Amino acid sequence: MREISSMNDFESRIKKVLITKEQINEAIAKAGKEIDKIYDGRPILLVAILKGSFVFLADLCRAVSVPCEIGFMCAKSYYEGTVSTGVVKITMDLDCDISGYHVVLVEDIIDTGRTLNDVVRMLRLRNPLSLRVVTLLDKPSRRIVDFKADISLFTIPDYFVIGYGLDCGEYYRNLPYIAEYGE
């Protein structure tokens, strides 16, 4: 990946907007209502997979009305580039016992499914009351393992995407929309 040297260079790599800020807000409001219906007033623990899902988590937690706590994990399979390494590494784990919680795992994108599959398997061993996965983006054409989110806001084609928390080389997380990235 080339280094970004100017604002013009930064903007020139945004090929096209795929999902607008308004579409994201609408889908999150709908997902919040679905989560409220599922848990019917029971408290939940929303767990964000960092770094990509932090923006999504912030908006999703405001869209639910059930009592919620927040937790963070960091699981990486993409490092400096645009291709998955195929190795999932937990670099930051939850700091609480989840056995008394209804856990909602919040992910930015499901691509190959490896990361989520490994994280879900690990969390199930900790005996949560329930465990569901909500993802902002689903890219089923890239799936390598059999994994499906309980709630998926958008299904996208096989593009490398940026914005709304998703990055390329740590840039573009601050975009308020989802866009296709191009060199």
JSON list of N, CA, C and O in Angstrom, two decimals, residues 62-115:
[
{"chain": "A", "resi": 62, "resn": "ARG", "atom": "N", "xyz": [-26.69, 3.09, 21.45]},
{"chain": "A", "resi": 62, "resn": "ARG", "atom": "CA", "xyz": [-27.69, 4.16, 21.61]},
{"chain": "A", "resi": 62, "resn": "ARG", "atom": "C", "xyz": [-29.02, 3.81, 20.95]},
{"chain": "A", "resi": 62, "resn": "ARG", "atom": "O", "xyz": [-30.03, 4.44, 21.23]},
{"chain": "A", "resi": 63, "resn": "ALA", "atom": "N", "xyz": [-29.01, 2.79, 20.08]},
{"chain": "A", "resi": 63, "resn": "ALA", "atom": "CA", "xyz": [-30.24, 2.38, 19.38]},
{"chain": "A", "resi": 63, "resn": "ALA", "atom": "C", "xyz": [-31.03, 1.33, 20.15]},
{"chain": "A", "resi": 63, "resn": "ALA", "atom": "O", "xyz": [-32.17, 1.06, 19.80]},
{"chain": "A", "resi": 64, "resn": "VAL", "atom": "N", "xyz": [-30.43, 0.72, 21.17]},
{"chain": "A", "resi": 64, "resn": "VAL", "atom": "CA", "xyz": [-31.16, -0.26, 21.97]},
{"chain": "A", "resi": 64, "resn": "VAL", "atom": "C", "xyz": [-31.70, 0.42, 23.21]},
{"chain": "A", "resi": 64, "resn": "VAL", "atom": "O", "xyz": [-31.12, 1.38, 23.72]},
{"chain": "A", "resi": 65, "resn": "SER", "atom": "N", "xyz": [-32.82, -0.09, 23.71]},
{"chain": "A", "resi": 65, "resn": "SER", "atom": "CA", "xyz": [-33.38, 0.48, 24.94]},
{"chain": "A", "resi": 65, "resn": "SER", "atom": "C", "xyz": [-33.23, -0.47, 26.12]},
{"chain": "A", "resi": 65, "resn": "SER", "atom": "O", "xyz": [-33.44, -0.07, 27.25]},
{"chain": "A", "resi": 66, "resn": "VAL", "atom": "N", "xyz": [-32.84, -1.74, 25.85]},
{"chain": "A", "resi": 66, "resn": "VAL", "atom": "CA", "xyz": [-32.61, -2.68, 26.95]},
{"chain": "A", "resi": 66, "resn": "VAL", "atom": "C", "xyz": [-31.35, -2.24, 27.68]},
{"chain": "A", "resi": 66, "resn": "VAL", "atom": "O", "xyz": [-30.45, -1.63, 27.09]},
{"chain": "A", "resi": 67, "resn": "PRO", "atom": "N", "xyz": [-31.27, -2.52, 28.99]},
{"chain": "A", "resi": 67, "resn": "PRO", "atom": "CA", "xyz": [-30.04, -2.17, 29.71]},
{"chain": "A", "resi": 67, "resn": "PRO", "atom": "C", "xyz": [-28.85, -2.89, 29.08]},
{"chain": "A", "resi": 67, "resn": "PRO", "atom": "O", "xyz": [-28.95, -4.07, 28.72]},
{"chain": "A", "resi": 68, "resn": "CYS", "atom": "N", "xyz": [-27.75, -2.17, 28.92]},
{"chain": "A", "resi": 68, "resn": "CYS", "atom": "CA", "xyz": [-26.59, -2.82, 28.31]},
{"chain": "A", "resi": 68, "resn": "CYS", "atom": "C", "xyz": [-25.29, -2.38, 28.94]},
{"chain": "A", "resi": 68, "resn": "CYS", "atom": "O", "xyz": [-25.16, -1.24, 29.38]},
{"chain": "A", "resi": 69, "resn": "GLU", "atom": "N", "xyz": [-24.38, -3.31, 28.99]},
{"chain": "A", "resi": 69, "resn": "GLU", "atom": "CA", "xyz": [-23.00, -3.05, 29.36]},
{"chain": "A", "resi": 69, "resn": "GLU", "atom": "C", "xyz": [-22.19, -3.19, 28.09]},
{"chain": "A", "resi": 69, "resn": "GLU", "atom": "O", "xyz": [-22.64, -3.78, 27.10]},
{"chain": "A", "resi": 70, "resn": "ILE", "atom": "N", "xyz": [-20.97, -2.68, 28.13]},
{"chain": "A", "resi": 70, "resn": "ILE", "atom": "CA", "xyz": [-20.09, -2.68, 26.97]},
{"chain": "A", "resi": 70, "resn": "ILE", "atom": "C", "xyz": [-18.80, -3.42, 27.32]},
{"chain": "A", "resi": 70, "resn": "ILE", "atom": "O", "xyz": [-18.26, -3.25, 28.40]},
{"chain": "A", "resi": 71, "resn": "GLY", "atom": "N", "xyz": [-18.33, -4.23, 26.39]},
{"chain": "A", "resi": 71, "resn": "GLY", "atom": "CA", "xyz": [-17.04, -4.89, 26.53]},
{"chain": "A", "resi": 71, "resn": "GLY", "atom": "C", "xyz": [-16.28, -4.82, 25.21]},
{"chain": "A", "resi": 71, "resn": "GLY", "atom": "O", "xyz": [-16.87, -4.59, 24.16]},
{"chain": "A", "resi": 72, "resn": "PHE", "atom": "N", "xyz": [-14.98, -5.01, 25.30]},
{"chain": "A", "resi": 72, "resn": "PHE", "atom": "CA", "xyz": [-14.14, -4.91, 24.11]},
{"chain": "A", "resi": 72, "resn": "PHE", "atom": "C", "xyz": [-13.19, -6.09, 24.02]},
{"chain": "A", "resi": 72, "resn": "PHE", "atom": "O", "xyz": [-12.66, -6.56, 25.02]},
{"chain": "A", "resi": 73, "resn": "MET", "atom": "N", "xyz": [-13.00, -6.55, 22.80]},
{"chain": "A", "resi": 73, "resn": "MET", "atom": "CA", "xyz": [-11.99, -7.56, 22.47]},
{"chain": "A", "resi": 73, "resn": "MET", "atom": "C", "xyz": [-11.27, -7.06, 21.23]},
{"chain": "A", "resi": 73, "resn": "MET", "atom": "O", "xyz": [-11.82, -6.25, 20.48]},
{"chain": "A", "resi": 74, "resn": "CYS", "atom": "N", "xyz": [-10.08, -7.55, 21.04]},
{"chain": "A", "resi": 74, "resn": "CYS", "atom": "CA", "xyz": [-9.37, -7.25, 19.80]},
{"chain": "A", "resi": 74, "resn": "CYS", "atom": "C", "xyz": [-8.91, -8.56, 19.20]},
{"chain": "A", "resi": 74, "resn": "CYS", "atom": "O", "xyz": [-8.18, -9.32, 19.84]},
{"chain": "A", "resi": 75, "resn": "ALA", "atom": "N", "xyz": [-9.40, -8.83, 18.01]},
{"chain": "A", "resi": 75, "resn": "ALA", "atom": "CA", "xyz": [-9.03, -10.03, 17.27]},
{"chain": "A", "resi": 75, "resn": "ALA", "atom": "C", "xyz": [-8.62, -9.58, 15.88]},
{"chain": "A", "resi": 75, "resn": "ALA", "atom": "O", "xyz": [-9.37, -8.88, 15.21]},
{"chain": "A", "resi": 76, "resn": "LYS", "atom": "N", "xyz": [-7.43, -9.94, 15.47]},
{"chain": "A", "resi": 76, "resn": "LYS", "atom": "CA", "xyz": [-6.92, -9.46, 14.18]},
{"chain": "A", "resi": 76, "resn": "LYS", "atom": "C", "xyz": [-6.66, -10.60, 13.22]},
{"chain": "A", "resi": 76, "resn": "LYS", "atom": "O", "xyz": [-6.13, -11.63, 13.59]},
{"chain": "A", "resi": 77, "resn": "SER", "atom": "N", "xyz": [-7.02, -10.33, 11.97]},
{"chain": "A", "resi": 77, "resn": "SER", "atom": "CA", "xyz": [-6.59, -11.21, 10.89]},
{"chain": "A", "resi": 77, "resn": "SER", "atom": "C", "xyz": [-6.10, -10.37, 9.72]},
{"chain": "A", "resi": 77, "resn": "SER", "atom": "O", "xyz": [-5.44, -10.87, 8.84]},
{"chain": "A", "resi": 78, "resn": "TYR", "atom": "N", "xyz": [-6.40, -9.09, 9.72]},
{"chain": "A", "resi": 78, "resn": "TYR", "atom": "CA", "xyz": [-5.86, -8.15, 8.73]},
{"chain": "A", "resi": 78, "resn": "TYR", "atom": "C", "xyz": [-4.84, -7.32, 9.46]},
{"chain": "A", "resi": 78, "resn": "TYR", "atom": "O", "xyz": [-5.13, -6.76, 10.50]},
{"chain": "A", "resi": 79, "resn": "TYR", "atom": "N", "xyz": [-3.69, -7.19, 8.92]},
{"chain": "A", "resi": 79, "resn": "TYR", "atom": "CA", "xyz": [-2.67, -6.39, 9.59]},
{"chain": "A", "resi": 79, "resn": "TYR", "atom": "C", "xyz": [-2.44, -5.10, 8.82]},
{"chain": "A", "resi": 79, "resn": "TYR", "atom": "O", "xyz": [-3.27, -4.21, 8.86]},
{"chain": "A", "resi": 80, "resn": "GLU", "atom": "N", "xyz": [-1.41, -4.96, 8.06]},
{"chain": "A", "resi": 80, "resn": "GLU", "atom": "CA", "xyz": [-1.11, -3.69, 7.40]},
{"chain": "A", "resi": 80, "resn": "GLU", "atom": "C", "xyz": [-1.75, -3.56, 6.02]},
{"chain": "A", "resi": 80, "resn": "GLU", "atom": "O", "xyz": [-1.73, -2.50, 5.44]},
{"chain": "A", "resi": 81, "resn": "GLY", "atom": "N", "xyz": [-2.30, -4.62, 5.48]},
{"chain": "A", "resi": 81, "resn": "GLY", "atom": "CA", "xyz": [-2.75, -4.56, 4.10]},
{"chain": "A", "resi": 81, "resn": "GLY", "atom": "C", "xyz": [-4.22, -4.80, 3.90]},
{"chain": "A", "resi": 81, "resn": "GLY", "atom": "O", "xyz": [-5.04, -4.55, 4.77]},
{"chain": "A", "resi": 82, "resn": "THR", "atom": "N", "xyz": [-4.54, -5.31, 2.73]},
{"chain": "A", "resi": 82, "resn": "THR", "atom": "CA", "xyz": [-5.93, -5.49, 2.33]},
{"chain": "A", "resi": 82, "resn": "THR", "atom": "C", "xyz": [-6.33, -6.95, 2.21]},
{"chain": "A", "resi": 82, "resn": "THR", "atom": "O", "xyz": [-7.43, -7.27, 1.80]},
{"chain": "A", "resi": 83, "resn": "VAL", "atom": "N", "xyz": [-5.42, -7.88, 2.53]},
{"chain": "A", "resi": 83, "resn": "VAL", "atom": "CA", "xyz": [-5.69, -9.30, 2.41]},
{"chain": "A", "resi": 83, "resn": "VAL", "atom": "C", "xyz": [-5.56, -9.96, 3.77]},
{"chain": "A", "resi": 83, "resn": "VAL", "atom": "O", "xyz": [-4.62, -9.69, 4.51]},
{"chain": "A", "resi": 84, "resn": "SER", "atom": "N", "xyz": [-6.50, -10.84, 4.11]},
{"chain": "A", "resi": 84, "resn": "SER", "atom": "CA", "xyz": [-6.46, -11.55, 5.39]},
{"chain": "A", "resi": 84, "resn": "SER", "atom": "C", "xyz": [-5.23, -12.43, 5.46]},
{"chain": "A", "resi": 84, "resn": "SER", "atom": "O", "xyz": [-4.85, -13.06, 4.48]},
{"chain": "A", "resi": 85, "resn": "THR", "atom": "N", "xyz": [-4.61, -12.47, 6.63]},
{"chain": "A", "resi": 85, "resn": "THR", "atom": "CA", "xyz": [-3.45, -13.33, 6.83]},
{"chain": "A", "resi": 85, "resn": "THR", "atom": "C", "xyz": [-3.87, -14.78, 7.02]},
{"chain": "A", "resi": 85, "resn": "THR", "atom": "O", "xyz": [-3.06, -15.68, 6.89]},
{"chain": "A", "resi": 86, "resn": "GLY", "atom": "N", "xyz": [-5.14, -15.01, 7.37]},
{"chain": "A", "resi": 86, "resn": "GLY", "atom": "CA", "xyz": [-5.62, -16.36, 7.64]},
{"chain": "A", "resi": 86, "resn": "GLY", "atom": "C", "xyz": [-5.34, -16.82, 9.05]},
{"chain": "A", "resi": 86, "resn": "GLY", "atom": "O", "xyz": [-5.73, -17.91, 9.45]},
{"chain": "A", "resi": 87, "resn": "VAL", "atom": "N", "xyz": [-4.64, -16.01, 9.83]},
{"chain": "A", "resi": 87, "resn": "VAL", "atom": "CA", "xyz": [-4.33, -16.33, 11.22]},
{"chain": "A", "resi": 87, "resn": "VAL", "atom": "C", "xyz": [-5.10, -15.37, 12.12]},
{"chain": "A", "resi": 87, "resn": "VAL", "atom": "O", "xyz": [-4.97, -14.16, 11.97]},
{"chain": "A", "resi": 88, "resn": "VAL", "atom": "N", "xyz": [-5.91, -15.91, 13.02]},
{"chain": "A", "resi": 88, "resn": "VAL", "atom": "CA", "xyz": [-6.68, -15.06, 13.93]},
{"chain": "A", "resi": 88, "resn": "VAL", "atom": "C", "xyz": [-5.95, -15.01, 15.26]},
{"chain": "A", "resi": 88, "resn": "VAL", "atom": "O", "xyz": [-5.60, -16.04, 15.84]},
{"chain": "A", "resi": 89, "resn": "LYS", "atom": "N", "xyz": [-5.72, -13.81, 15.74]},
{"chain": "A", "resi": 89, "resn": "LYS", "atom": "CA", "xyz": [-4.98, -13.62, 16.99]},
{"chain": "A", "resi": 89, "resn": "LYS", "atom": "C", "xyz": [-5.82, -12.73, 17.92]},
{"chain": "A", "resi": 89, "resn": "LYS", "atom": "O", "xyz": [-6.23, -11.65, 17.52]},
{"chain": "A", "resi": 90, "resn": "ILE", "atom": "N", "xyz": [-6.08, -13.21, 19.14]},
{"chain": "A", "resi": 90, "resn": "ILE", "atom": "CA", "xyz": [-6.77, -12.40, 20.15]},
{"chain": "A", "resi": 90, "resn": "ILE", "atom": "C", "xyz": [-5.71, -11.57, 20.85]},
{"chain": "A", "resi": 90, "resn": "ILE", "atom": "O", "xyz": [-4.85, -12.10, 21.55]},
{"chain": "A", "resi": 91, "resn": "THR", "atom": "N", "xyz": [-5.74, -10.27, 20.63]},
{"chain": "A", "resi": 91, "resn": "THR", "atom": "CA", "xyz": [-4.73, -9.39, 21.22]},
{"chain": "A", "resi": 91, "resn": "THR", "atom": "C", "xyz": [-5.23, -8.66, 22.47]},
{"chain": "A", "resi": 91, "resn": "THR", "atom": "O", "xyz": [-4.44, -8.10, 23.20]},
{"chain": "A", "resi": 92, "resn": "MET", "atom": "N", "xyz": [-6.55, -8.66, 22.67]},
{"chain": "A", "resi": 92, "resn": "MET", "atom": "CA", "xyz": [-7.14, -8.09, 23.88]},
{"chain": "A", "resi": 92, "resn": "MET", "atom": "C", "xyz": [-8.41, -8.88, 24.17]},
{"chain": "A", "resi": 92, "resn": "MET", "atom": "O", "xyz": [-9.27, -9.01, 23.31]},
{"chain": "A", "resi": 93, "resn": "ASP", "atom": "N", "xyz": [-8.52, -9.40, 25.38]},
{"chain": "A", "resi": 93, "resn": "ASP", "atom": "CA", "xyz": [-9.66, -10.23, 25.74]},
{"chain": "A", "resi": 93, "resn": "ASP", "atom": "C", "xyz": [-10.57, -9.47, 26.70]},
{"chain": "A", "resi": 93, "resn": "ASP", "atom": "O", "xyz": [-10.19, -8.44, 27.27]},
{"chain": "A", "resi": 94, "resn": "LEU", "atom": "N", "xyz": [-11.78, -9.98, 26.87]},
{"chain": "A", "resi": 94, "resn": "LEU", "atom": "CA", "xyz": [-12.72, -9.41, 27.83]},
{"chain": "A", "resi": 94, "resn": "LEU", "atom": "C", "xyz": [-12.14, -9.51, 29.23]},
{"chain": "A", "resi": 94, "resn": "LEU", "atom": "O", "xyz": [-11.40, -10.45, 29.55]},
{"chain": "A", "resi": 95, "resn": "ASP", "atom": "N", "xyz": [-12.52, -8.57, 30.07]},
{"chain": "A", "resi": 95, "resn": "ASP", "atom": "CA", "xyz": [-12.01, -8.59, 31.45]},
{"chain": "A", "resi": 95, "resn": "ASP", "atom": "C", "xyz": [-13.10, -8.96, 32.46]},
{"chain": "A", "resi": 95, "resn": "ASP", "atom": "O", "xyz": [-13.01, -8.61, 33.62]},
{"chain": "A", "resi": 96, "resn": "CYS", "atom": "N", "xyz": [-14.14, -9.67, 31.98]},
{"chain": "A", "resi": 96, "resn": "CYS", "atom": "CA", "xyz": [-15.20, -10.08, 32.90]},
{"chain": "A", "resi": 96, "resn": "CYS", "atom": "C", "xyz": [-15.66, -11.50, 32.59]},
{"chain": "A", "resi": 96, "resn": "CYS", "atom": "O", "xyz": [-15.46, -12.00, 31.49]},
{"chain": "A", "resi": 97, "resn": "ASP", "atom": "N", "xyz": [-16.28, -12.11, 33.59]},
{"chain": "A", "resi": 97, "resn": "ASP", "atom": "CA", "xyz": [-16.88, -13.43, 33.44]},
{"chain": "A", "resi": 97, "resn": "ASP", "atom": "C", "xyz": [-18.22, -13.23, 32.73]},
{"chain": "A", "resi": 97, "resn": "ASP", "atom": "O", "xyz": [-19.09, -12.50, 33.23]},
{"chain": "A", "resi": 98, "resn": "ILE", "atom": "N", "xyz": [-18.41, -13.86, 31.58]},
{"chain": "A", "resi": 98, "resn": "ILE", "atom": "CA", "xyz": [-19.63, -13.63, 30.80]},
{"chain": "A", "resi": 98, "resn": "ILE", "atom": "C", "xyz": [-20.71, -14.67, 31.07]},
{"chain": "A", "resi": 98, "resn": "ILE", "atom": "O", "xyz": [-21.76, -14.65, 30.44]},
{"chain": "A", "resi": 99, "resn": "SER", "atom": "N", "xyz": [-20.49, -15.55, 32.05]},
{"chain": "A", "resi": 99, "resn": "SER", "atom": "CA", "xyz": [-21.45, -16.64, 32.28]},
{"chain": "A", "resi": 99, "resn": "SER", "atom": "C", "xyz": [-22.82, -16.15, 32.73]},
{"chain": "A", "resi": 99, "resn": "SER", "atom": "O", "xyz": [-23.80, -16.85, 32.57]},
{"chain": "A", "resi": 100, "resn": "GLY", "atom": "N", "xyz": [-22.93, -14.95, 33.23]},
{"chain": "A", "resi": 100, "resn": "GLY", "atom": "CA", "xyz": [-24.23, -14.42, 33.64]},
{"chain": "A", "resi": 100, "resn": "GLY", "atom": "C", "xyz": [-24.82, -13.42, 32.66]},
{"chain": "A", "resi": 100, "resn": "GLY", "atom": "O", "xyz": [-25.76, -12.70, 32.99]},
{"chain": "A", "resi": 101, "resn": "TYR", "atom": "N", "xyz": [-24.29, -13.39, 31.44]},
{"chain": "A", "resi": 101, "resn": "TYR", "atom": "CA", "xyz": [-24.70, -12.37, 30.48]},
{"chain": "A", "resi": 101, "resn": "TYR", "atom": "C", "xyz": [-25.33, -12.96, 29.22]},
{"chain": "A", "resi": 101, "resn": "TYR", "atom": "O", "xyz": [-24.94, -14.02, 28.75]},
{"chain": "A", "resi": 102, "resn": "HIS", "atom": "N", "xyz": [-26.25, -12.17, 28.65]},
{"chain": "A", "resi": 102, "resn": "HIS", "atom": "CA", "xyz": [-26.71, -12.36, 27.28]},
{"chain": "A", "resi": 102, "resn": "HIS", "atom": "C", "xyz": [-25.73, -11.52, 26.46]},
{"chain": "A", "resi": 102, "resn": "HIS", "atom": "O", "xyz": [-25.73, -10.30, 26.55]},
{"chain": "A", "resi": 103, "resn": "VAL", "atom": "N", "xyz": [-24.87, -12.17, 25.70]},
{"chain": "A", "resi": 103, "resn": "VAL", "atom": "CA", "xyz": [-23.80, -11.49, 24.97]},
{"chain": "A", "resi": 103, "resn": "VAL", "atom": "C", "xyz": [-24.21, -11.26, 23.52]},
{"chain": "A", "resi": 103, "resn": "VAL", "atom": "O", "xyz": [-24.71, -12.17, 22.85]},
{"chain": "A", "resi": 104, "resn": "VAL", "atom": "N", "xyz": [-24.02, -10.03, 23.07]},
{"chain": "A", "resi": 104, "resn": "VAL", "atom": "CA", "xyz": [-24.22, -9.67, 21.67]},
{"chain": "A", "resi": 104, "resn": "VAL", "atom": "C", "xyz": [-22.87, -9.22, 21.15]},
{"chain": "A", "resi": 104, "resn": "VAL", "atom": "O", "xyz": [-22.36, -8.18, 21.55]},
{"chain": "A", "resi": 105, "resn": "LEU", "atom": "N", "xyz": [-22.28, -10.03, 20.29]},
{"chain": "A", "resi": 105, "resn": "LEU", "atom": "CA", "xyz": [-20.99, -9.74, 19.70]},
{"chain": "A", "resi": 105, "resn": "LEU", "atom": "C", "xyz": [-21.21, -8.80, 18.52]},
{"chain": "A", "resi": 105, "resn": "LEU", "atom": "O", "xyz": [-22.01, -9.09, 17.63]},
{"chain": "A", "resi": 106, "resn": "VAL", "atom": "N", "xyz": [-20.53, -7.67, 18.52]},
{"chain": "A", "resi": 106, "resn": "VAL", "atom": "CA", "xyz": [-20.71, -6.62, 17.51]},
{"chain": "A", "resi": 106, "resn": "VAL", "atom": "C", "xyz": [-19.48, -6.60, 16.61]},
{"chain": "A", "resi": 106, "resn": "VAL", "atom": "O", "xyz": [-18.37, -6.35, 17.07]},
{"chain": "A", "resi": 107, "resn": "GLU", "atom": "N", "xyz": [-19.69, -6.87, 15.32]},
{"chain": "A", "resi": 107, "resn": "GLU", "atom": "CA", "xyz": [-18.59, -6.94, 14.37]},
{"chain": "A", "resi": 107, "resn": "GLU", "atom": "C", "xyz": [-18.82, -5.97, 13.22]},
{"chain": "A", "resi": 107, "resn": "GLU", "atom": "O", "xyz": [-19.97, -5.67, 12.87]},
{"chain": "A", "resi": 108, "resn": "ASP", "atom": "N", "xyz": [-17.74, -5.47, 12.65]},
{"chain": "A", "resi": 108, "resn": "ASP", "atom": "CA", "xyz": [-17.86, -4.54, 11.53]},
{"chain": "A", "resi": 108, "resn": "ASP", "atom": "C", "xyz": [-18.15, -5.27, 10.22]},
{"chain": "A", "resi": 108, "resn": "ASP", "atom": "O", "xyz": [-19.03, -4.87, 9.47]},
{"chain": "A", "resi": 109, "resn": "ILE", "atom": "N", "xyz": [-17.40, -6.36, 9.95]},
{"chain": "A", "resi": 109, "resn": "ILE", "atom": "CA", "xyz": [-17.57, -7.06, 8.68]},
{"chain": "A", "resi": 109, "resn": "ILE", "atom": "C", "xyz": [-17.23, -8.54, 8.86]},
{"chain": "A", "resi": 109, "resn": "ILE", "atom": "O", "xyz": [-16.28, -8.87, 9.56]},
{"chain": "A", "resi": 110, "resn": "ILE", "atom": "N", "xyz": [-18.02, -9.38, 8.23]},
{"chain": "A", "resi": 110, "resn": "ILE", "atom": "CA", "xyz": [-17.70, -10.80, 8.17]},
{"chain": "A", "resi": 110, "resn": "ILE", "atom": "C", "xyz": [-17.28, -11.09, 6.74]},
{"chain": "A", "resi": 110, "resn": "ILE", "atom": "O", "xyz": [-18.06, -10.92, 5.81]},
{"chain": "A", "resi": 111, "resn": "ASP", "atom": "N", "xyz": [-16.04, -11.49, 6.61]},
{"chain": "A", "resi": 111, "resn": "ASP", "atom": "CA", "xyz": [-15.45, -11.76, 5.31]},
{"chain": "A", "resi": 111, "resn": "ASP", "atom": "C", "xyz": [-15.28, -13.27, 5.18]},
{"chain": "A", "resi": 111, "resn": "ASP", "atom": "O", "xyz": [-16.23, -13.97, 4.84]},
{"chain": "A", "resi": 112, "resn": "THR", "atom": "N", "xyz": [-14.14, -13.80, 5.53]},
{"chain": "A", "resi": 112, "resn": "THR", "atom": "CA", "xyz": [-13.91, -15.25, 5.44]},
{"chain": "A", "resi": 112, "resn": "THR", "atom": "C", "xyz": [-14.69, -15.99, 6.52]},
{"chain": "A", "resi": 112, "resn": "THR", "atom": "O", "xyz": [-15.00, -17.16, 6.36]},
{"chain": "A", "resi": 113, "resn": "GLY", "atom": "N", "xyz": [-14.98, -15.31, 7.63]},
{"chain": "A", "resi": 113, "resn": "GLY", "atom": "CA", "xyz": [-15.67, -15.93, 8.75]},
{"chain": "A", "resi": 113, "resn": "GLY", "atom": "C", "xyz": [-14.74, -16.52, 9.78]},
{"chain": "A", "resi": 113, "resn": "GLY", "atom": "O", "xyz": [-15.16, -16.92, 10.86]},
{"chain": "A", "resi": 114, "resn": "ARG", "atom": "N", "xyz": [-13.45, -16.59, 9.48]},
{"chain": "A", "resi": 114, "resn": "ARG", "atom": "CA", "xyz": [-12.49, -17.20, 10.41]},
{"chain": "A", "resi": 114, "resn": "ARG", "atom": "C", "xyz": [-12.45, -16.49, 11.75]},
{"chain": "A", "resi": 114, "resn": "ARG", "atom": "O", "xyz": [-12.48, -17.15, 12.80]},
{"chain": "A", "resi": 115, "resn": "THR", "atom": "N", "xyz": [-12.33, -15.19, 11.73]},
{"chain": "A", "resi": 115, "resn": "THR", "atom": "CA", "xyz": [-12.19, -14.44, 12.97]},
{"chain": "A", "resi": 115, "resn": "THR", "atom": "C", "xyz": [-13.40, -14.67, 13.87]},
{"chain": "A", "resi": 115, "resn": "THR", "atom": "O", "xyz": [-13.26, -15.05, 15.04]}
]
